[in-house]
Every structure is written in structure tokens, then in C-alpha cells.
Short mmCIF file of C-alpha atoms in Angstrom, two decimals:
data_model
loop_
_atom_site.label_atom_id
_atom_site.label_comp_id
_atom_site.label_asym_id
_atom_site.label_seq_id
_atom_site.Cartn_x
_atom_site.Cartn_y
_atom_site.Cartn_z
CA UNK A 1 -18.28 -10.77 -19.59
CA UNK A 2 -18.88 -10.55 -23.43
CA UNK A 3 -15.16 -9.78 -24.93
CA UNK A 4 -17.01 -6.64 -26.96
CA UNK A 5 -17.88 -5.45 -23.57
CA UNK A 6 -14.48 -5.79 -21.88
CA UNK A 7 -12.61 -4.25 -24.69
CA UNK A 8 -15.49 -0.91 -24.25
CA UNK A 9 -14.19 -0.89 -20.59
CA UNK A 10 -10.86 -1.43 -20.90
CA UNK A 11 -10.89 1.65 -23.38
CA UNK A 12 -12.39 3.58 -20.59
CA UNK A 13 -9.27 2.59 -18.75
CA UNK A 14 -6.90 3.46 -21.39
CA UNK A 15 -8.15 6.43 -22.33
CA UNK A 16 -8.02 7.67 -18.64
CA UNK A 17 -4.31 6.73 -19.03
CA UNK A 18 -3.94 8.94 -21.86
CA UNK A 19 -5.56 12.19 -19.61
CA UNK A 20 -2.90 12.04 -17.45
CA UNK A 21 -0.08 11.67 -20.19
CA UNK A 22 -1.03 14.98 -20.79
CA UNK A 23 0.55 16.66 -17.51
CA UNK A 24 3.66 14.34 -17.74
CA UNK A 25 4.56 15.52 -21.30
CA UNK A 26 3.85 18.75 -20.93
CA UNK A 27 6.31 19.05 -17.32
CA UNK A 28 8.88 15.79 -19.28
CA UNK A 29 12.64 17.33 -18.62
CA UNK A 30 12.86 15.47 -22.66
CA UNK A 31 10.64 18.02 -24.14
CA UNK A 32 12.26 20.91 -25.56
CA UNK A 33 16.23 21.11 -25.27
CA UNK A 34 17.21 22.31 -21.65
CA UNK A 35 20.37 21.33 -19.73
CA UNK A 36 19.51 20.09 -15.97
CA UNK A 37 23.13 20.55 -14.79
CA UNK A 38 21.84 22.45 -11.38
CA UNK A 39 19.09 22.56 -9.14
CA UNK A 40 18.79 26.14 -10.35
CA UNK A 41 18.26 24.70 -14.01
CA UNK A 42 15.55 22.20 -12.68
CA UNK A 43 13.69 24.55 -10.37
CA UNK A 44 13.62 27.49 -13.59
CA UNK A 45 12.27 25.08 -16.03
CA UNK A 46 9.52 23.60 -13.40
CA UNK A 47 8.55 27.45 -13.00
CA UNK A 48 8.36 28.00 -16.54
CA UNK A 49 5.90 25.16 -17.02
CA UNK A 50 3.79 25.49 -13.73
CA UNK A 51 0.13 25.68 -14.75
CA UNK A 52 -3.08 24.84 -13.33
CA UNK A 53 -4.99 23.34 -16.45
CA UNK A 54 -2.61 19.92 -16.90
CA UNK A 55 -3.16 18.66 -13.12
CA UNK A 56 -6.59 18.73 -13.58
CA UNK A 57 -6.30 16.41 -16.40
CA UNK A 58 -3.89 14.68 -14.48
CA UNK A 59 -6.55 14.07 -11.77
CA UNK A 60 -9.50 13.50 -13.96
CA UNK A 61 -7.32 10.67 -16.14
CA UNK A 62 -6.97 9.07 -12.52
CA UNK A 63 -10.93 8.90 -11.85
CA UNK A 64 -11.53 7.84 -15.53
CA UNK A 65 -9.60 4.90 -14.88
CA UNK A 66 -11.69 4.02 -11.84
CA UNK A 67 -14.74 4.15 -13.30
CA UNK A 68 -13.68 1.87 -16.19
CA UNK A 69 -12.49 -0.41 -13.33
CA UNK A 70 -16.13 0.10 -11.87
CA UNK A 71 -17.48 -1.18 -15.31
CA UNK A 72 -15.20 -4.21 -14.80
CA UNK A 73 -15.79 -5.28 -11.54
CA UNK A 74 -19.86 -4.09 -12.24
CA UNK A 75 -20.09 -6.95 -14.71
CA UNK A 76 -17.46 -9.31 -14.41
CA UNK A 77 -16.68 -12.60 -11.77
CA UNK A 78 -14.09 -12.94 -9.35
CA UNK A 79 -10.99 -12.47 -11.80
CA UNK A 80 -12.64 -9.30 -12.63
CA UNK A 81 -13.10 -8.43 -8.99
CA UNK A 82 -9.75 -9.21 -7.75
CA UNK A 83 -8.46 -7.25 -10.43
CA UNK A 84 -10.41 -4.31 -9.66
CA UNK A 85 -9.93 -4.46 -6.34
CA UNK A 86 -6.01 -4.26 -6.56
CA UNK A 87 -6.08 -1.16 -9.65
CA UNK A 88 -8.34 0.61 -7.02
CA UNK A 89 -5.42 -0.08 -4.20
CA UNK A 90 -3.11 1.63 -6.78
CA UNK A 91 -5.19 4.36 -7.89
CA UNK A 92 -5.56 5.09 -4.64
CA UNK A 93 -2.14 5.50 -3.87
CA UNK A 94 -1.13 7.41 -7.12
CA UNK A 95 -4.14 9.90 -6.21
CA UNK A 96 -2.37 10.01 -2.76
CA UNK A 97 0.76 11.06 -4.18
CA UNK A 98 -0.42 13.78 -6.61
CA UNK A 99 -1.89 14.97 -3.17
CA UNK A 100 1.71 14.89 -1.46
CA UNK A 101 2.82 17.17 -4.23
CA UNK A 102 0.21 19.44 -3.88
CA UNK A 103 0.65 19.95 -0.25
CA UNK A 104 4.18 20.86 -0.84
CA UNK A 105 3.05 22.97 -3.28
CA UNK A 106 4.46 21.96 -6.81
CA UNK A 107 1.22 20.54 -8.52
CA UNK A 108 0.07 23.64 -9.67
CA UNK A 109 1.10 27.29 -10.21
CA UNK A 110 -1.62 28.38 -7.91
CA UNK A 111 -1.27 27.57 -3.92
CA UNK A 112 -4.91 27.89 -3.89
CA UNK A 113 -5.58 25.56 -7.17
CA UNK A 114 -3.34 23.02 -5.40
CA UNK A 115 -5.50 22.79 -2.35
CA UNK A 116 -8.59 22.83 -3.97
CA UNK A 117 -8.08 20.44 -5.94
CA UNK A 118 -5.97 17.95 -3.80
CA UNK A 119 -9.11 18.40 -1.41
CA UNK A 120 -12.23 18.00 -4.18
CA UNK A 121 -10.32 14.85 -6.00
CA UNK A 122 -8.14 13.37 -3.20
CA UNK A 123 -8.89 13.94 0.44
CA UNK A 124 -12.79 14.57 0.64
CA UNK A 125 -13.34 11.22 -1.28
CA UNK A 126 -10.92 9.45 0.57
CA UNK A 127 -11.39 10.55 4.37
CA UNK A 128 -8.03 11.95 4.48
CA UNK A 129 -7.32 14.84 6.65
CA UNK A 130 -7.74 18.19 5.30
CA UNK A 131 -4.89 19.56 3.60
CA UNK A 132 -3.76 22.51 5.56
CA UNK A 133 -3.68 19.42 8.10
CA UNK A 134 -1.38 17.73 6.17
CA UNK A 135 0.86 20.36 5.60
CA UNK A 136 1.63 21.30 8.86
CA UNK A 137 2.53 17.27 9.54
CA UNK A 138 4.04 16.70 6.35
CA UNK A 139 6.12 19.57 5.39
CA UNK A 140 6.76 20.82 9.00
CA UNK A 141 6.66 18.07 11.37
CA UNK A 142 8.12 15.23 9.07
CA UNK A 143 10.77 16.58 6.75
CA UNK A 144 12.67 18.63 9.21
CA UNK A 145 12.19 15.64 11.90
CA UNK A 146 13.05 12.80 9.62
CA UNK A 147 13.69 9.71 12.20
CA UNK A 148 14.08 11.71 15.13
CA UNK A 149 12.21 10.11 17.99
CA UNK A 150 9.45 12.18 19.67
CA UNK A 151 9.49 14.55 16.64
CA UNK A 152 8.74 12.67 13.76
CA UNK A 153 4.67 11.48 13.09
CA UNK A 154 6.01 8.98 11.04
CA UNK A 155 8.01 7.10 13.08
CA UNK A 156 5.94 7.55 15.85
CA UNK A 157 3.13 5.65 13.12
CA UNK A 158 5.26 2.87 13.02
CA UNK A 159 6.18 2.62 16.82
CA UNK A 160 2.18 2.29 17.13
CA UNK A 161 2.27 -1.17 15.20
CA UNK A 162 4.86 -2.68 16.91
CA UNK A 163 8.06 -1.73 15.17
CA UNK A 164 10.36 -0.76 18.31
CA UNK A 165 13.47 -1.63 20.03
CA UNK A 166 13.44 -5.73 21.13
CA UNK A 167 10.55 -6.61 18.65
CA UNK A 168 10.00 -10.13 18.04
CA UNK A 169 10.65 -11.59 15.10
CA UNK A 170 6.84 -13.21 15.02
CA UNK A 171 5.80 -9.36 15.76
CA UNK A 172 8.14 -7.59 13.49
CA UNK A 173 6.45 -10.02 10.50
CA UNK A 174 2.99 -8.80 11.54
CA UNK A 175 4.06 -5.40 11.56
CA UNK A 176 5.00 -5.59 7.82
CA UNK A 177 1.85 -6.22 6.83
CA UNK A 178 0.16 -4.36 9.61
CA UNK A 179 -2.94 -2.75 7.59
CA UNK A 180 -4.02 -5.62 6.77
CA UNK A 181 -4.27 -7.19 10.31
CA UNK A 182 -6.92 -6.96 12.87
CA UNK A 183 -5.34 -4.15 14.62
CA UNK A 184 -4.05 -2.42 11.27
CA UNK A 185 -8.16 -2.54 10.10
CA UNK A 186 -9.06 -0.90 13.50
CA UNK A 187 -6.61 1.32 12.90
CA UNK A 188 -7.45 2.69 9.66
CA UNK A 189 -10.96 2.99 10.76
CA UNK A 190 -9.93 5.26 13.99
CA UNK A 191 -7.95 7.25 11.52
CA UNK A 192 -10.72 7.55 9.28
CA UNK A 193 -12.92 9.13 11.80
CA UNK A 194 -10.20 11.25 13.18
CA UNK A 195 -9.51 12.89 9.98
CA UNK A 196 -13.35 13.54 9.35
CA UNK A 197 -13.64 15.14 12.99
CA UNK A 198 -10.55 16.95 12.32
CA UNK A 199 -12.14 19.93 10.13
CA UNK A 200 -14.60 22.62 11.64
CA UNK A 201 -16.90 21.52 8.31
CA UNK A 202 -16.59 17.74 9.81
CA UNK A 203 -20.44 17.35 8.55
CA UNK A 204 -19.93 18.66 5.11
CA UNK A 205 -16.67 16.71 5.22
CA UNK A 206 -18.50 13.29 5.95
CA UNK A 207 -21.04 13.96 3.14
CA UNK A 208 -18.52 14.12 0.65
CA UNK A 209 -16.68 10.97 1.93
CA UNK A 210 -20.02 8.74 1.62
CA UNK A 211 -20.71 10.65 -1.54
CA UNK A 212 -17.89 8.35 -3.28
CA UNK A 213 -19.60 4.50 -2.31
CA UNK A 214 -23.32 6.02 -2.35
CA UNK A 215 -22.38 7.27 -6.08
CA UNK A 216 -20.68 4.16 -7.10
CA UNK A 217 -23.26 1.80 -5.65
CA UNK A 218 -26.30 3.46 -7.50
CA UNK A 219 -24.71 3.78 -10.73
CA UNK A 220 -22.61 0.21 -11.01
CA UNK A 221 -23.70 -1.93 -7.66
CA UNK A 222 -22.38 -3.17 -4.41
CA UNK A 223 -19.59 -4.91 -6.13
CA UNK A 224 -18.52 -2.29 -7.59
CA UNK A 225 -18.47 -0.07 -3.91
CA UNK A 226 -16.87 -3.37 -2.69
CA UNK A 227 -13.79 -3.84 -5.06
CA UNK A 228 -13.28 -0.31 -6.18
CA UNK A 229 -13.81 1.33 -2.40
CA UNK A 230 -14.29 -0.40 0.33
CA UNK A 231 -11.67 -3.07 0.29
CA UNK A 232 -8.89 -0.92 -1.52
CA UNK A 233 -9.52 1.96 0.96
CA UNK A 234 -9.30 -0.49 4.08
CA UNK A 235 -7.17 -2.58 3.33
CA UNK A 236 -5.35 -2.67 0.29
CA UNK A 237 -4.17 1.14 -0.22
CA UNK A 238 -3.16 1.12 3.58
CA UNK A 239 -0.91 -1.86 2.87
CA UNK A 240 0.64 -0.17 -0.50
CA UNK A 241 0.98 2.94 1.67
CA UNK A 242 2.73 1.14 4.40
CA UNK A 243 4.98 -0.64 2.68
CA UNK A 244 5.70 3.29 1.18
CA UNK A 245 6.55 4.55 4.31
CA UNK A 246 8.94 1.30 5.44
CA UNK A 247 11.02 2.67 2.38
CA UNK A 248 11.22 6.16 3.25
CA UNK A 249 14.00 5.78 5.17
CA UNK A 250 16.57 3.88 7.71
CA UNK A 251 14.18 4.51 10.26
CA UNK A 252 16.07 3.02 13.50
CA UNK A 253 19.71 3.11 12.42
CA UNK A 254 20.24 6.93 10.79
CA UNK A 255 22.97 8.61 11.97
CA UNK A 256 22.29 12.46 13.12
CA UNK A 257 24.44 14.84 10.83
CA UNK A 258 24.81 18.30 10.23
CA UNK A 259 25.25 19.61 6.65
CA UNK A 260 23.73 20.43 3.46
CA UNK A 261 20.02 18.52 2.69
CA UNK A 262 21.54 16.06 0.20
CA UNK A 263 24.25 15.35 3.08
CA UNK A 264 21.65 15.41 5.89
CA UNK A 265 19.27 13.11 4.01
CA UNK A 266 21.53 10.78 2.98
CA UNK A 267 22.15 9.97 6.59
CA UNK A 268 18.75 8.98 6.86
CA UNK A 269 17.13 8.16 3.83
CA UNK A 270 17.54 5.05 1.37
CA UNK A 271 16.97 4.55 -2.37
CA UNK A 272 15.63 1.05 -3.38
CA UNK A 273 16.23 -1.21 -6.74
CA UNK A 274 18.70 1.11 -7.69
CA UNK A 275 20.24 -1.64 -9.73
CA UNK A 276 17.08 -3.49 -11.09
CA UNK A 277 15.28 -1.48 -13.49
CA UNK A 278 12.21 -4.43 -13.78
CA UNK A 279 11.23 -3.73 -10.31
CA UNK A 280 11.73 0.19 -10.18
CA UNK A 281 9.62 0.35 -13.18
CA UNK A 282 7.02 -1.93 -11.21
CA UNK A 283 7.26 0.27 -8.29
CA UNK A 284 6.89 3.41 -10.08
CA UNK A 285 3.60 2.35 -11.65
CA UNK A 286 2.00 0.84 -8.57
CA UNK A 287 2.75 1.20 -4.86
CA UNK A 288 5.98 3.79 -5.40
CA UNK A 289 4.42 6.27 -8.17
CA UNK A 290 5.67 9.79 -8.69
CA UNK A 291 8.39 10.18 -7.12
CA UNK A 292 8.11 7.96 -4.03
CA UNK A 293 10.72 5.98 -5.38
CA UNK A 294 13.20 8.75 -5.62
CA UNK A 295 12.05 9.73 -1.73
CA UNK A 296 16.08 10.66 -1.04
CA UNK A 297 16.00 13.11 -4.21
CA UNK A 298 12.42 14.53 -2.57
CA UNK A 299 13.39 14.78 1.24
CA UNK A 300 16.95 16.51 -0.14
CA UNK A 301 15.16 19.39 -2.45
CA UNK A 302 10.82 18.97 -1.63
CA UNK A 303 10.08 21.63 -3.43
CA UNK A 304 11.06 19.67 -6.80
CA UNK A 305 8.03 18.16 -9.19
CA UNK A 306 8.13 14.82 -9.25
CA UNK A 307 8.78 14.71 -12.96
CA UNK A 308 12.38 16.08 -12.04
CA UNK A 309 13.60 13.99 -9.13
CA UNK A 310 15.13 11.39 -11.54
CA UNK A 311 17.12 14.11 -12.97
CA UNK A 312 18.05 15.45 -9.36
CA UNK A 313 19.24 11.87 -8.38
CA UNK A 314 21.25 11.45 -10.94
CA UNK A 315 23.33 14.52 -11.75
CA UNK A 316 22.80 16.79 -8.21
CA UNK A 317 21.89 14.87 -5.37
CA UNK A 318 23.49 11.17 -5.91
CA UNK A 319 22.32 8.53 -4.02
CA UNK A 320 22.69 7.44 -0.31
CA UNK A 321 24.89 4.34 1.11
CA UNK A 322 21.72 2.10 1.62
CA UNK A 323 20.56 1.26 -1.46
CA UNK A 324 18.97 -2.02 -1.18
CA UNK A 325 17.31 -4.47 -4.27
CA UNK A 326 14.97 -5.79 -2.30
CA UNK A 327 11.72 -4.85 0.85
CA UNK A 328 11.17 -8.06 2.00
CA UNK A 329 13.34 -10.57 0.27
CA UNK A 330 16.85 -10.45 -0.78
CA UNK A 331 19.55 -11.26 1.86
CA UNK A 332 21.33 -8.93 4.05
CA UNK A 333 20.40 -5.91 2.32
CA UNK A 334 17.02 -6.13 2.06
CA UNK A 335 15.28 -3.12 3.60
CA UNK A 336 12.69 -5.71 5.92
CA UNK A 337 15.85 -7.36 7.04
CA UNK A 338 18.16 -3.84 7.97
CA UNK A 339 15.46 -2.94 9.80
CA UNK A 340 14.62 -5.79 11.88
CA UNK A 341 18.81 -5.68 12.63
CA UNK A 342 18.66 -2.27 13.69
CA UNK A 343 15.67 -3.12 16.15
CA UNK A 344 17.69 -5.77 17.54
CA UNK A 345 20.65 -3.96 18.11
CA UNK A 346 22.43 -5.80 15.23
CA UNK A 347 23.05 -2.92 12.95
CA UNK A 348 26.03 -0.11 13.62
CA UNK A 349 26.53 1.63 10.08
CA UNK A 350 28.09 5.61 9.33
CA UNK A 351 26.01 6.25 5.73
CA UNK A 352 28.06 8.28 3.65
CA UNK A 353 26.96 10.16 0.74
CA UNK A 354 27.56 8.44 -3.27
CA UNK A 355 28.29 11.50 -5.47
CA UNK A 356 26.63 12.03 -8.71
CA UNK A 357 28.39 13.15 -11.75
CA UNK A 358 28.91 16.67 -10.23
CA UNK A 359 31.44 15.50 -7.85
CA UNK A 360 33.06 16.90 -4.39
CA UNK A 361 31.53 20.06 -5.38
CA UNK A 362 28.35 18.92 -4.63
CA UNK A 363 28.34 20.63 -0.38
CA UNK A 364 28.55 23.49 -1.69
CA UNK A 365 26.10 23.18 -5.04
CA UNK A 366 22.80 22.57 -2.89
CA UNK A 367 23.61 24.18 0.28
#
């Protein structure tokens, strides 16, 4: 690929970058001079600046950056394709995270903005379930259920690939990289086809989830569809996903407590690289983007914009006891390694909560 050429595309890419600034400046806690000293403070200055117009933009800058990664992998070699094929894995994911925000509805002002466009620009091109769908398991199965066995969809997710009591150690490694084995592929693929035959509109559904490869493979060609679709969607994005959800919390060793959310989530939730700023940042901008990485400041107040959670965790929530620096290596307290002890039966821990800078009164604060 002629450098003139590359630089054209990677321009594409850039400026797609630039789209989505737009939405993060105009919600940025920096802008303007405003005092986040309470959850009341955050939640009147995310109401002030809720709007329909910058998520769109935040959306579209997403998609612009795929097709300049189309371009790429259109007309460059392998580099170019494994390269493509990992910024589609991400893109995937950050698209699936705007999503999450929408169905908790904090993307937009309008309820009805957030679902249409979660569905036009996430989950019809992606096969994901419709998002009334994912509401009801997200927002009211999940959150409420958080590592409660028989209640929770997530942990029941992970009990499907292996991760129970008495796992092996040989199965416990598959299981971390379970979307990208044999089982994890087949997996994917039944999920796939259950979320398209979830919807009554399950035909009009199915047309816009082949509309994505059909449209990329007439306009750049099959290696395009293959690197920017077929292997991110597959396999890559289900492994950035999964590795997501191992974070989310202390799956098999939370202790049941009654309390206020940050209290009750602290119990059960973790916050990881709280002490290496390298690796958050990488996180952030690839397989933990907004606001996955601050999942304890989320599952304590959901109804919080991303673009305020680091704000949250720092001056109303705190942080809980289990905050490892490493997923898979990293000693003891590596998240991989906690979790494999608590399968085995070599974890006993009672998580307390870390205050933040608003002290002891902090039960009472976000009650």
C-alpha cells in the first residue's frame, strides 16, 4: 500500500476519532466550572447536558473509523489485515458499550432516541438481541442479582463455559479464553441465532444483520467482510467481551450484604489497575471503554453517564477491597488467579468498603 494512500485512510480513521470527541467534550465534568462534590451535583449537570444530537455523532465517529479500517484491510497485506481485524474487535466493543448506556438510559435525553439508535447503529448490525431484550436482562435481571446463583444471567454465562466449583486447572485456562475455542465459536453462533429469533420482526431483523458483510463486501471485498466482520464479530469481540465480564466482579467469592449500593457493590464488585495508570489508559481505549473500567462506580449509581463515573469513584463511591493490577498475570492478586482460588475453595475474604474523600459519611450520602 502506496504511503499517499495509507495516510488518505488513516485520515478517515482520525477524523472518525474526532466525531466522537464531540459528545465527550460537550458531557467532560472539565468544561465549564461545576463542583462534583455529590451524586446530586453529578446527576444535575448530566441532566443539564442530556441531548440527542452529540450521540449521534458519537455513533457515526465509531462507523467512520470502520470504514477507514475497511480501506486498510481493502488494500493492504497481512499487517494491514491483522490490524484491521483487531480495531474491528475494539470498535465492536466500544459500539457495545455506548449500547449498555443506552439501555440504561443515559445516552440520550430521549428514551426513545436511545433505543433507536442503540438498535439502527449497534444491535441490528451486530445480531445482538433487541434492546427492550436487553433491558429487562441487563438492568433487571443482572444489577439487582449481581453474583447470586440462579438469578444472575451472567454468572449463569460463565457456569456454561466451565467456570464452576472443582474446575480444573487445564479447564479453568480454556475457560479464559473461551470465545475463542471450539465450543466458545459454537457458542456465539447459537447466540447469534437466538437473538435474531428473539424479535417478532426476526425476518426484518436478519436482513439488517447481513446488510453489514453484504455492504462491506460489495463496496471494499471479502477481506474487508473478513477482517472488519466476520472474524472480530466471532471471535475477537467475544473474547474482548469476555474478558469484560471476568472483571465485572468477584464472581464466586462475594459476600451477601445488606446496605446502601456503594456498600452492597463493593461486596461484590472489583476495580482493576487502580494503581497503574499505563494499563487503565490501555483498557479504557480498547477492551474496557466507557466506563467498563469503573464497573463498581456503574453497578453502585447505573443511572450515571459514563463520562462521570471517574468522578463518582473518586470523591462518592470509593473503591472496593479487591482491587487487583493484573487479569491474567500478576501474582496472588490477579483477578484470573482469585478466581480460580475461589473455585477451588481456596479463597475466604469479608470485602470491606475503601472510602473516598467524603469519608464515614458516605452510608448515608448515596443511600
Amino acid at each position: 500500500m502506496k504511503g499517499t494512500v495509507l495516510v488518505t485512510y488513516l485520515g478517515i480513521i482520525v477524523a472518525g476519532i474526532a466525531v466522537r470527541q464531540l459528545d465527550r467534550w460537550w458531557f467532560s465534568p472539565r468544561r465549564g466550572r461545576h463542583q462534583l462534590a455529590s451524586l446530586r451535583d453529578v446527576m444535575a449537570l448530566q441532566r443539564a447536558r442530556a441531548n440527542n444530537i452529540t450521540p449521534v455523532l458519537l455513533l457515526a465517529g465509531h462507523w467512520l473509523e470502520l470504514l477507514g479500517w475497511c480501506l486498510i484491510a481493502a488494500h493492504g497485506g497481512l499487517a494491514e489485515w491483522m490490524a484491521s481485524a483487531l480495531a474491528g474487535a475494539v470498535k465492536f466493543r466500544h459500539l457495545q458499550e455506548v449500547s449498555h448506556f443506552a439501555v440504561h438510559g443515559v445516552l440520550t435525553r430521549s428514551p426513545r432516541a436511545a433505543t433507536l439508535l442503540a438498535e439502527a447503529a449497534v444491535h441490528i448490525p451486530l445480531g445482538f438481541v433487541p434492546v427492550p431484550v436487553r433491558r429487562r436482562r441487563h438492568v433487571r435481571e443482572h444489577h439487582p442479582n449481581a453474583t447470586v446463583i440462579g438469578a444472575d444471567p451472567n454468572l449463569r454465562e460463565l457456569h456454561d463455559a466451565g467456570l464452576h466449583a472443582g474446575v480444573t486447572p487445564t479447564r479453568f485456562a480454556l475457560a479464559l479464553v473461551y470465545p475463542l475455542t471450539p465450543a466458545g465459536l459454537a457458542a456465539t453462533l447459537r447466540g447469534i441465532a437466538n437473538n435474531l429469533r428473539t424479535s417478532t420482526a426476526r425476518w426484518w431483523r436478519l436482513a439488517g444483520f447481513a446488510a453489514a458483510p453484504v455492504a462491506i463486501t460489495a463496496a471494499f471485498g471479502w477481506q474487508a467482510t473478513l477482517c472488519l466482520f466476520v472474524l472480530p464479530r466471532l471471535l475477537l469481540y467475544p473474547q474482548l467481551a469476555w474478558m469484560s465480564l471476568l472483571v465485572e466482579h468477584r464472581w464466586w467469592d462475594a459476600d451477601p450484604i445488606e446496605g446502601p449500593p456503594a456498600v452492597v457493590e463493593a461486596a461484590r464488585c472489583l476495580r482493576l489497575y487502580p494503581n497503574n495508570p499505563v494499563l487503565a489508559l490501555l483498557a479504557r481505549g480498547t477492551w474496557l471503554p466507557y466506563g467498563d473500567l469503573y464497573h463498581y462506580a456503574h453497578s453502585a449509581h447505573p443511572a450515571v453517564r459514563w463520562n462521570y463515573l471517574p468522578a463518582v469513584e473518586r470523591g462518592i463511591v470509593g473503591t472496593p477491597a479487591y482491587t487487583p493490577d493484573a487479569l491474567f498475570l500478576g501474582g496472588d492478586s490477579a483477578v484470573a488467579r482469585r478466581h480460580f482460588s475461589a473455585l477451588t475453595g481456596k479463597v475466604v475474604s469479608r470485602p470491606g468498603l475503601q472510602r473516598g474523600p467524603l469519608g464515614q459519611q458516605e452510608r448515608q450520602r448515596v443511600a
